[in-house]
Coordinates of C-alpha atoms in Angstrom, one line a residue:
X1 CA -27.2 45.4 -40.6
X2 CA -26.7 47.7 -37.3
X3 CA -26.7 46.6 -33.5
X4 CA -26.5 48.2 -30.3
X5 CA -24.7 47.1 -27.4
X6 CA -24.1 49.1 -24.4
X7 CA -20.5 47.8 -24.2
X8 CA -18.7 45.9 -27.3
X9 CA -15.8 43.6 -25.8
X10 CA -13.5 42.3 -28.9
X11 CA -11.1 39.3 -27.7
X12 CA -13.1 35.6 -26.4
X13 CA -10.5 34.3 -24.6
X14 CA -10.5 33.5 -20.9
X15 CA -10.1 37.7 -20.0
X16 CA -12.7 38.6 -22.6
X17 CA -15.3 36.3 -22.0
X18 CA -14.8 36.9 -18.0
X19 CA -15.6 40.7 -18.6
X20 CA -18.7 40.0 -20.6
X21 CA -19.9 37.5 -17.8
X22 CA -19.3 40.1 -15.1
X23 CA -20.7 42.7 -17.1
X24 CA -23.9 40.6 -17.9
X25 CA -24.1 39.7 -14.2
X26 CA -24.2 43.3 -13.8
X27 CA -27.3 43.5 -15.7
X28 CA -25.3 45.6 -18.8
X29 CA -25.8 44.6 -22.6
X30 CA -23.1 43.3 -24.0
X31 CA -21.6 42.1 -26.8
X32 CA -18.4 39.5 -27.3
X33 CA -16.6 39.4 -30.4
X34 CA -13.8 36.7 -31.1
X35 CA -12.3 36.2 -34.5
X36 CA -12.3 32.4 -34.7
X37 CA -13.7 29.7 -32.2
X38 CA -13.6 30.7 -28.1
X39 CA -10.1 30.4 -26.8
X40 CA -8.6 30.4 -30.0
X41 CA -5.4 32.8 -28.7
X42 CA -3.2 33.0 -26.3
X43 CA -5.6 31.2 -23.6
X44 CA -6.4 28.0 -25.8
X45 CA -2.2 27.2 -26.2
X46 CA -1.5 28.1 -22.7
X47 CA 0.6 25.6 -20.5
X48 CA -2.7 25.8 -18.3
X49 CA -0.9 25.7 -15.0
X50 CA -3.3 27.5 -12.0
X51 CA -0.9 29.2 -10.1
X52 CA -0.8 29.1 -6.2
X53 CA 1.5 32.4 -6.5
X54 CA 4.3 30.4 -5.7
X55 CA 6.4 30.6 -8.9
X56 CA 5.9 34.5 -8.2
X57 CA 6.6 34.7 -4.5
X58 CA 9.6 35.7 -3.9
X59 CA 10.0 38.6 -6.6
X60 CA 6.3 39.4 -7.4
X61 CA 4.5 39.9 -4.0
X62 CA 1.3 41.1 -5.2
X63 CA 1.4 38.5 -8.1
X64 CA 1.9 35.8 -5.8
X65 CA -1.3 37.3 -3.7
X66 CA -3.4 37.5 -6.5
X67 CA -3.0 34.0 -7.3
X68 CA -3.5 33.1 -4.5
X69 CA -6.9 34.3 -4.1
X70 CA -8.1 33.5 -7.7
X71 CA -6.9 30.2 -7.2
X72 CA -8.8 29.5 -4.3
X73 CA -11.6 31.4 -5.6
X74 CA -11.8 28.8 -9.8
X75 CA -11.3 26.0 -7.6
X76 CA -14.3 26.5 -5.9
X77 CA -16.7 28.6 -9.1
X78 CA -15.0 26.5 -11.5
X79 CA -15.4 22.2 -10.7
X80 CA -14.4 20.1 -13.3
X81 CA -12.4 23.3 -15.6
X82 CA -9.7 22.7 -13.0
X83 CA -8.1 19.5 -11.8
X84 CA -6.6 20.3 -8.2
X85 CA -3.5 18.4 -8.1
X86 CA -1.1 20.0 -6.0
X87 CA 2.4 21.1 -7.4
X88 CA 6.0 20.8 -6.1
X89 CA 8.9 23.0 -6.5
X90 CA 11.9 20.5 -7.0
X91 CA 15.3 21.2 -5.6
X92 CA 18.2 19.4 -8.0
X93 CA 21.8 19.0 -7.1
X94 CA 23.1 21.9 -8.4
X95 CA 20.8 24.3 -8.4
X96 CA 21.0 27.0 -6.2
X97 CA 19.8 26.3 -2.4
X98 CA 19.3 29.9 -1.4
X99 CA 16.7 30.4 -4.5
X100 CA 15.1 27.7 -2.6
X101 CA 14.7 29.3 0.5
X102 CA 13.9 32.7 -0.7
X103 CA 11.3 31.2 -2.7
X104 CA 9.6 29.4 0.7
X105 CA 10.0 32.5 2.6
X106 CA 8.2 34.1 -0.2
X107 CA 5.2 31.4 -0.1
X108 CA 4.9 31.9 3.7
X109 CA 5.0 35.5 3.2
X110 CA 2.3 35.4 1.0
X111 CA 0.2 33.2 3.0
X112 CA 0.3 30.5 0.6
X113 CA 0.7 27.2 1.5
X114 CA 4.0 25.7 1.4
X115 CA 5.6 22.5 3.0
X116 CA 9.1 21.3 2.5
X117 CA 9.6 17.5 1.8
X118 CA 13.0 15.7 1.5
X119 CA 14.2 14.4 -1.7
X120 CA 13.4 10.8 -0.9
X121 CA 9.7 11.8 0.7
X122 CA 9.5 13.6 -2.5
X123 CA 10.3 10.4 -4.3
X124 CA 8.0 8.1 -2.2
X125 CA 5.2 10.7 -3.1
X126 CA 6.2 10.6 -7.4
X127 CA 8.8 8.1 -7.4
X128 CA 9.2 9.3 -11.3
X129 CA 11.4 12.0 -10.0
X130 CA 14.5 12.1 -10.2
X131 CA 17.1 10.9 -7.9
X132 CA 18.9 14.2 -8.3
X133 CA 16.6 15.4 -6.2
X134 CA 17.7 17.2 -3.5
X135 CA 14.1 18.5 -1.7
X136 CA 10.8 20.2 -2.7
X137 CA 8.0 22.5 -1.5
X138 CA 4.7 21.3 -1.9
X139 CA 2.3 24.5 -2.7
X140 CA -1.5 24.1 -3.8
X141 CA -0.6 24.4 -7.8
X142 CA -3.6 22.9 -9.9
X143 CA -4.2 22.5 -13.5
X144 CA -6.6 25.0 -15.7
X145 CA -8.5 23.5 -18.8
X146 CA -8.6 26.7 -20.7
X147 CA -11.1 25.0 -23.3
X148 CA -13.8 24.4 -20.2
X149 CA -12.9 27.6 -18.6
X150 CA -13.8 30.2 -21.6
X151 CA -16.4 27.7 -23.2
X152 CA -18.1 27.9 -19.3
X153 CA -17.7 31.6 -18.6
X154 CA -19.2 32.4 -22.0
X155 CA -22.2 30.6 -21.5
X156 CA -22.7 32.4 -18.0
X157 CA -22.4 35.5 -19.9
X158 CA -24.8 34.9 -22.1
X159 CA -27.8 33.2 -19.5
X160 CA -27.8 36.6 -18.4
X161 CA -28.6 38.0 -21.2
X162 CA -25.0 38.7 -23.2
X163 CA -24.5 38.2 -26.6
X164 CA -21.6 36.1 -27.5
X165 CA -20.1 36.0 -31.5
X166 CA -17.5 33.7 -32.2
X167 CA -16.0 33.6 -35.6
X168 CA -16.6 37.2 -36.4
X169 CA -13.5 39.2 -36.7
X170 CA -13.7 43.1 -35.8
X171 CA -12.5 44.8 -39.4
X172 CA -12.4 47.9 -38.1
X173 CA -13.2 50.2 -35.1
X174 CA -15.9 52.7 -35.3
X175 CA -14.4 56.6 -34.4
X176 CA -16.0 59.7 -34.1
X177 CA -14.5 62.9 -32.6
X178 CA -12.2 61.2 -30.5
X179 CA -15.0 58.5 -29.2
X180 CA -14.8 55.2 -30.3
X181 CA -18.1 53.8 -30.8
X182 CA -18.5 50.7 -31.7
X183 CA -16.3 48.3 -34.4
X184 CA -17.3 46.8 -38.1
X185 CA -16.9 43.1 -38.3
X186 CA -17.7 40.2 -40.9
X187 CA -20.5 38.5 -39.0
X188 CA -22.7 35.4 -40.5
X189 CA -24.7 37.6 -42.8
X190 CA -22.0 39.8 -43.8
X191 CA -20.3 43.0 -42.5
X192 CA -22.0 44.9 -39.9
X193 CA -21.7 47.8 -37.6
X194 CA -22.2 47.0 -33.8
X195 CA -22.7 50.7 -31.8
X196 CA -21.8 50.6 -28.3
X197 CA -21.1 52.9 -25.4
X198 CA -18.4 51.5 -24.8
X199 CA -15.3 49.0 -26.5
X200 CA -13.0 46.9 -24.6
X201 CA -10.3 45.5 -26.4
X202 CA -9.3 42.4 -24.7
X203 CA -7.6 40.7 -27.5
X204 CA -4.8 39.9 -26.0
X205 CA -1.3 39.5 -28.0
X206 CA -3.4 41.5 -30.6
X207 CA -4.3 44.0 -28.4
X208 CA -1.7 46.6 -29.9
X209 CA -3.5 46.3 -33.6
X210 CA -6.7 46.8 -32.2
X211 CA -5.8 50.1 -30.7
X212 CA -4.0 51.6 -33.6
X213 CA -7.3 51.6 -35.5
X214 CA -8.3 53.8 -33.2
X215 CA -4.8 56.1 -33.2
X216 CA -3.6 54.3 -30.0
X217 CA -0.1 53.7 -29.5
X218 CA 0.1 50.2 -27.0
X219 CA 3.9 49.1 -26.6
X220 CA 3.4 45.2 -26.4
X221 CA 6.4 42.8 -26.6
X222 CA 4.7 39.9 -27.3
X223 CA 6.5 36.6 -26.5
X224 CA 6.2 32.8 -27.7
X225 CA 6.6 30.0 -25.9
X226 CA 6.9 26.4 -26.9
X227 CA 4.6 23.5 -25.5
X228 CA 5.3 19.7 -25.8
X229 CA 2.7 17.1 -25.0
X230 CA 4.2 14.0 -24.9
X231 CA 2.1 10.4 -23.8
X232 CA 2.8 10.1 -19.6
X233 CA 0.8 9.1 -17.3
X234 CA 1.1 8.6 -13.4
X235 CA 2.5 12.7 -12.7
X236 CA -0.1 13.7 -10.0
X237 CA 1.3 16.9 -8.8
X238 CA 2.4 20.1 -11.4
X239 CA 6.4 20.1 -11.7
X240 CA 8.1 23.2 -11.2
X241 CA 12.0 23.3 -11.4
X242 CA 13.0 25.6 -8.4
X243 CA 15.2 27.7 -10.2
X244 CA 14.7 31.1 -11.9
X245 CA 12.4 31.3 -14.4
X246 CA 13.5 29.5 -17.6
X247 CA 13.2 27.4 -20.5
X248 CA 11.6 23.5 -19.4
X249 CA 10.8 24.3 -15.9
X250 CA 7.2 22.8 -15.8
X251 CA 5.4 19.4 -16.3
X252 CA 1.8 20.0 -16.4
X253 CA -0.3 16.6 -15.5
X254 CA -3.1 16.0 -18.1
X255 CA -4.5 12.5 -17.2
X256 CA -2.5 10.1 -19.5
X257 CA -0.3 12.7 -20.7
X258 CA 2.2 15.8 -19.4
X259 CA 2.8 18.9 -20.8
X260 CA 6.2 20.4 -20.8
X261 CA 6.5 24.1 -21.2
X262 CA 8.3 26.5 -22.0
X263 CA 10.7 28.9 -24.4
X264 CA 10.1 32.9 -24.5
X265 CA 11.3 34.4 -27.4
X266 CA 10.6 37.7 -28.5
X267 CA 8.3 37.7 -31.8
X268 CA 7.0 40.8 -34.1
X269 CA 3.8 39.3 -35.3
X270 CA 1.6 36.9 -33.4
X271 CA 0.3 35.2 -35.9
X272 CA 3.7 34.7 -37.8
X273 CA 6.6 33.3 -36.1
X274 CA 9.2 30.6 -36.2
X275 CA 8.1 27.3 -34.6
X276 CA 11.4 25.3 -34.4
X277 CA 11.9 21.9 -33.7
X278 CA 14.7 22.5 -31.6
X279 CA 12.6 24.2 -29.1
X280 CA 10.5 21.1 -28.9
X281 CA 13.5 19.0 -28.0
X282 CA 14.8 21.5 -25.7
X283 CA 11.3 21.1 -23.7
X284 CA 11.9 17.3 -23.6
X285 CA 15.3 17.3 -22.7
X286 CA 15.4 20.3 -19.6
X287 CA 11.9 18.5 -18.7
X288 CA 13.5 15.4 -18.2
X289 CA 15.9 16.3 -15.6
X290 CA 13.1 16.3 -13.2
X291 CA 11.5 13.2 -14.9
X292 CA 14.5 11.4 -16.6
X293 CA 11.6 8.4 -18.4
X294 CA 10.3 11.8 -20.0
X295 CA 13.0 11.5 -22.9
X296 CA 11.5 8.0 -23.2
X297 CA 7.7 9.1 -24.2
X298 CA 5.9 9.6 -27.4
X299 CA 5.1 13.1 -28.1
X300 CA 1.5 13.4 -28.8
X301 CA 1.4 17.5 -30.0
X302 CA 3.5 20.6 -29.8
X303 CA 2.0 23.8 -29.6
X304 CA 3.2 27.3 -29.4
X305 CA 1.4 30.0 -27.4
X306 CA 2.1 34.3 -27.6
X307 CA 2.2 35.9 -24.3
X308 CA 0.5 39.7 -24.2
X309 CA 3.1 41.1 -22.6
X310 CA 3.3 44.8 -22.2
X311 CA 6.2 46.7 -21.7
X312 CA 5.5 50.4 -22.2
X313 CA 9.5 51.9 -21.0
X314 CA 11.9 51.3 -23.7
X315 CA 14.6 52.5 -21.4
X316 CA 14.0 49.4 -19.2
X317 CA 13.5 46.2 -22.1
X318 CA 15.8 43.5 -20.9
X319 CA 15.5 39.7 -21.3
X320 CA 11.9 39.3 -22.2
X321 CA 10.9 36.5 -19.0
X322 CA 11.8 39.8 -17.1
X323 CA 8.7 41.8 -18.7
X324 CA 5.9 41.9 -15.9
X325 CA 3.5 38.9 -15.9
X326 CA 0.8 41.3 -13.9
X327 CA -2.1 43.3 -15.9
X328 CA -2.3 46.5 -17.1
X329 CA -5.9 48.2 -17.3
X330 CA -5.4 51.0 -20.2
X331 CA -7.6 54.0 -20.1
X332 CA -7.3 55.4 -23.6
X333 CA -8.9 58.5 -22.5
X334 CA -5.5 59.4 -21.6
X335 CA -4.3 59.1 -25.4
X336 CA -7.1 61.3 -26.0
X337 CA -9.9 58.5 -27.1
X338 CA -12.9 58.5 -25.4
X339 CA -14.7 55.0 -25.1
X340 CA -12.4 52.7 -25.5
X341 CA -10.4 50.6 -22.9
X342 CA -8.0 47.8 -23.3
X343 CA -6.7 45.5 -21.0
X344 CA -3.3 43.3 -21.3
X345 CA -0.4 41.3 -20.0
X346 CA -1.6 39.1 -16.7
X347 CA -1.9 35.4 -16.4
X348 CA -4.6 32.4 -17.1
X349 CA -4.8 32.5 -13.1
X350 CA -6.1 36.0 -12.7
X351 CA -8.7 36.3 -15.6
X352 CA -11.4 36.6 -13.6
X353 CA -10.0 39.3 -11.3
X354 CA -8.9 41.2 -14.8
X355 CA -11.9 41.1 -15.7
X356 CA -13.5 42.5 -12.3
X357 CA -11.0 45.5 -12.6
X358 CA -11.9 46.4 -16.1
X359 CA -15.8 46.0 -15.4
X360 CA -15.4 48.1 -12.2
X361 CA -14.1 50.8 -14.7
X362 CA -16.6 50.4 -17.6
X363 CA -19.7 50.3 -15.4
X364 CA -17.8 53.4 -13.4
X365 CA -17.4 54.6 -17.4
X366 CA -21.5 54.4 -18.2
X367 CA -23.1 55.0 -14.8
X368 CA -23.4 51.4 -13.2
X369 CA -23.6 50.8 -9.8
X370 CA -24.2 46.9 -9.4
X371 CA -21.1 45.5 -7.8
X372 CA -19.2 42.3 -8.8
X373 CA -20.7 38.6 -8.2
X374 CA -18.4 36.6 -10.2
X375 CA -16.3 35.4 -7.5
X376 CA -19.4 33.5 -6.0
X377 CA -21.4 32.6 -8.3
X378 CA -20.5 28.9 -9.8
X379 CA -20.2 28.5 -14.1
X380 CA -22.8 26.3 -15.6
X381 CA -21.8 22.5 -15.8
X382 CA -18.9 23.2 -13.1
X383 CA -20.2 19.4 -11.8
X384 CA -20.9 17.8 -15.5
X385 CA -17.9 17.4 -17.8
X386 CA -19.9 16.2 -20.4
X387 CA -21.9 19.5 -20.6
X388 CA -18.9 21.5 -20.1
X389 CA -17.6 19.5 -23.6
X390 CA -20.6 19.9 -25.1
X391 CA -20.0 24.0 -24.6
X392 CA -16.3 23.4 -26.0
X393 CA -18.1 22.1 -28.6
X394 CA -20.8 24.6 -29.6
X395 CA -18.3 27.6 -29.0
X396 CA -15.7 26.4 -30.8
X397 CA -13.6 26.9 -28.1
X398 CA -11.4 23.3 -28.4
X399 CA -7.8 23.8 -28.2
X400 CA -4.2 22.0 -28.6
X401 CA -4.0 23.1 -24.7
X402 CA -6.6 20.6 -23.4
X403 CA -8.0 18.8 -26.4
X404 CA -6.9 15.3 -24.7
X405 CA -9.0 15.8 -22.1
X406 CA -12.3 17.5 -23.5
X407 CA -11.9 15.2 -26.8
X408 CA -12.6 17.7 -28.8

């Protein structure tokens, strides 16, 4: 069996299915492909932290303003896939006091909002933290449920009028004289051939396979990272130790439990690394200097999660949390394939912009003129977690990242 698809987007996680809805919005035809359930990468095991651009302010500039923006903009499209609940940069004795400054200056730079509280106002506010607590800076952090998020966006795409395939992995891209033109994949009834104008390759961590079917060279460095779920409740705001980036700097607030997060260590294939149990007690242990009762709690799941990070300069790899956290949109044009464009690297945060700049391309690509709505239009069941569930449900999209809360 054939199909035609003006543009083919292989990778259903939160970037892919945020370029079919913005295409579809855009009255194109398109097609998602995913290899398992919705979510089922790199978004699904994610720490789920929305970002105020804090964490990126005082190195990353434009990072921290594209935050920003996105997280203003999901916490009003995207209701109940987000839980708004603040997050606080702690201060312990010890660590360094100027990093704590530059990283204010940084939020106020940024325009992001950022108020410093004493160590014992901090405590009054979560009196689980720590008493080595020295001060914080409250910033407008929230928490993503990536589960809700893709299952949501996906069903936008397709009630105007996309065409969404979970569970049917691409075997193969389509090529002819330097055009690709569509992919092969093992649908329901079989292999088939989907033709299309135009392929996005938005699988993320994968991203780099993908493209050498079609003779594309992509230098990814992808990176795993540890989660640790443990049984907490009572943590309102997100937790972020105010130091640089590093292993156990976050406690993410999930209702009755926290996730703690995270390792990055350097992996060749993501779908086969080492998950080691050391990194799990690492997570508990750095964790629970901002919340000593952590150590105390009952871990309910550990997870692992492979960042698409893309590092195309060999001459400047270094430590691997030093690898850009911002998007790259990859015109493959330049490699000499027409038709094809992939996207990588970015964060959870910024999907939906990522996938504005890559459908701004691809309509640009096949002659499309309509202009992007996804930044004002609400996803179905925003208001109604139980629909939102049901979507998790009948997209497969439940994962280890929010399956407490959508009870999947």
């Amino acid at each position: 069996m054939n199909r035609a698809t003006d543009v083919l987007v292989i990778g259903g996680g939160a970037t892919g299915a945020g370029i079919a809805r913005d295409l579809a919005l855009r009255g194109v035809d398109v097609t998602l492909c995913e290899r398992g359930g919705l979510a089922a990468g790199t978004t699904g095991r994610s720490h789920g932290v929305l970002h105020s651009g804090a964490r990126y302010a005082d190195f990353d500039p434009d990072g921290a303003r594209e935050c920003i923006a996105e997280n203003r903009i999901l916490k009003d499209i995207a209701g109940a896939c987000i839980d708004d609940t603040g997050g606080l940069f702690v201060q312990l004795d010890g660590d360094d006091p100027d990093y704590f400054d530059e990283k204010l200056a940084g939020c106020r730079e940024q325009e992001i909002d950022a108020t410093v509280l004493s160590g014992a106002d901090a405590r009054d506010a979560v009196p689980e933290l720590s008493e080595r607590t020295e001060r914080v800076i409250r910033v407008p952090d929230g928490v993503i449920y990536p589960s809700r998020l893709v299952a949501a966006t996906a069903a936008s795409a397709r009630e105007h009028g996309a065409r969404i395939l979970p569970d049917t992995p691409v075997t193969d891209l389509l090529c002819e004289d330097g055009v690709v033109v569509g992919a092969r994949v093992d649908g329901d009834d079989g292999e088939e051939e989907i033709r299309a104008d135009h392929v996005v390759n938005a699988a993320g961590a994968w991203a780099e396979d993908l493209a050498a079917q079609a003779g594309v060279e992509m230098a990814m460095r992808p990176t795993s990272g540890v989660m640790v779920a443990v049984d907490h409740a009572g943590i309102e705001p997100v937790l972020n130790r105010c130091r640089p980036p590093s292993d156990g700097d976050i406690v993410v607030p999930h209702g009755s439990q926290a996730v703690l997060g995270t390792t990055s260590v350097e992996v060749d294939d993501p779908d086969d690394y080492d998950t080691d149990r050391e990194e799990i007690d690492r997570m508990v242990r750095e964790c629970a200097a901002m919340v000593p009762a952590l150590e105390e709690d009952e871990i309910s799941r550990a997870y692992w999660g492979v960042r698409p990070l893309y590092a195309p300069d060999e001459a400047e790899r270094g430590e691997s949390r030093s690898i850009s956290r911002g998007f790259f949109l990859l015109d493959h044009s330049c490699d000499g394939v027409d038709g094809f464009t992939s996207i990588v690297g970015g964060k959870l945060t910024t999907h939906r912009r990522m996938a504005e700049a890559v459908t701004d391309h691809v309509a640009d690509e096949i002659g499309v003129s309509s202009t992007c709505r996804t930044d004002e239009e609400r996803l179905p069941g925003h208001d109604d977690p139980e629909k939102l569930d049901a979507l998790v449900a009948e997209f497969g999209a439940d994962s280890p990242a929010d399956r407490d809360v959508t009870g999947a």
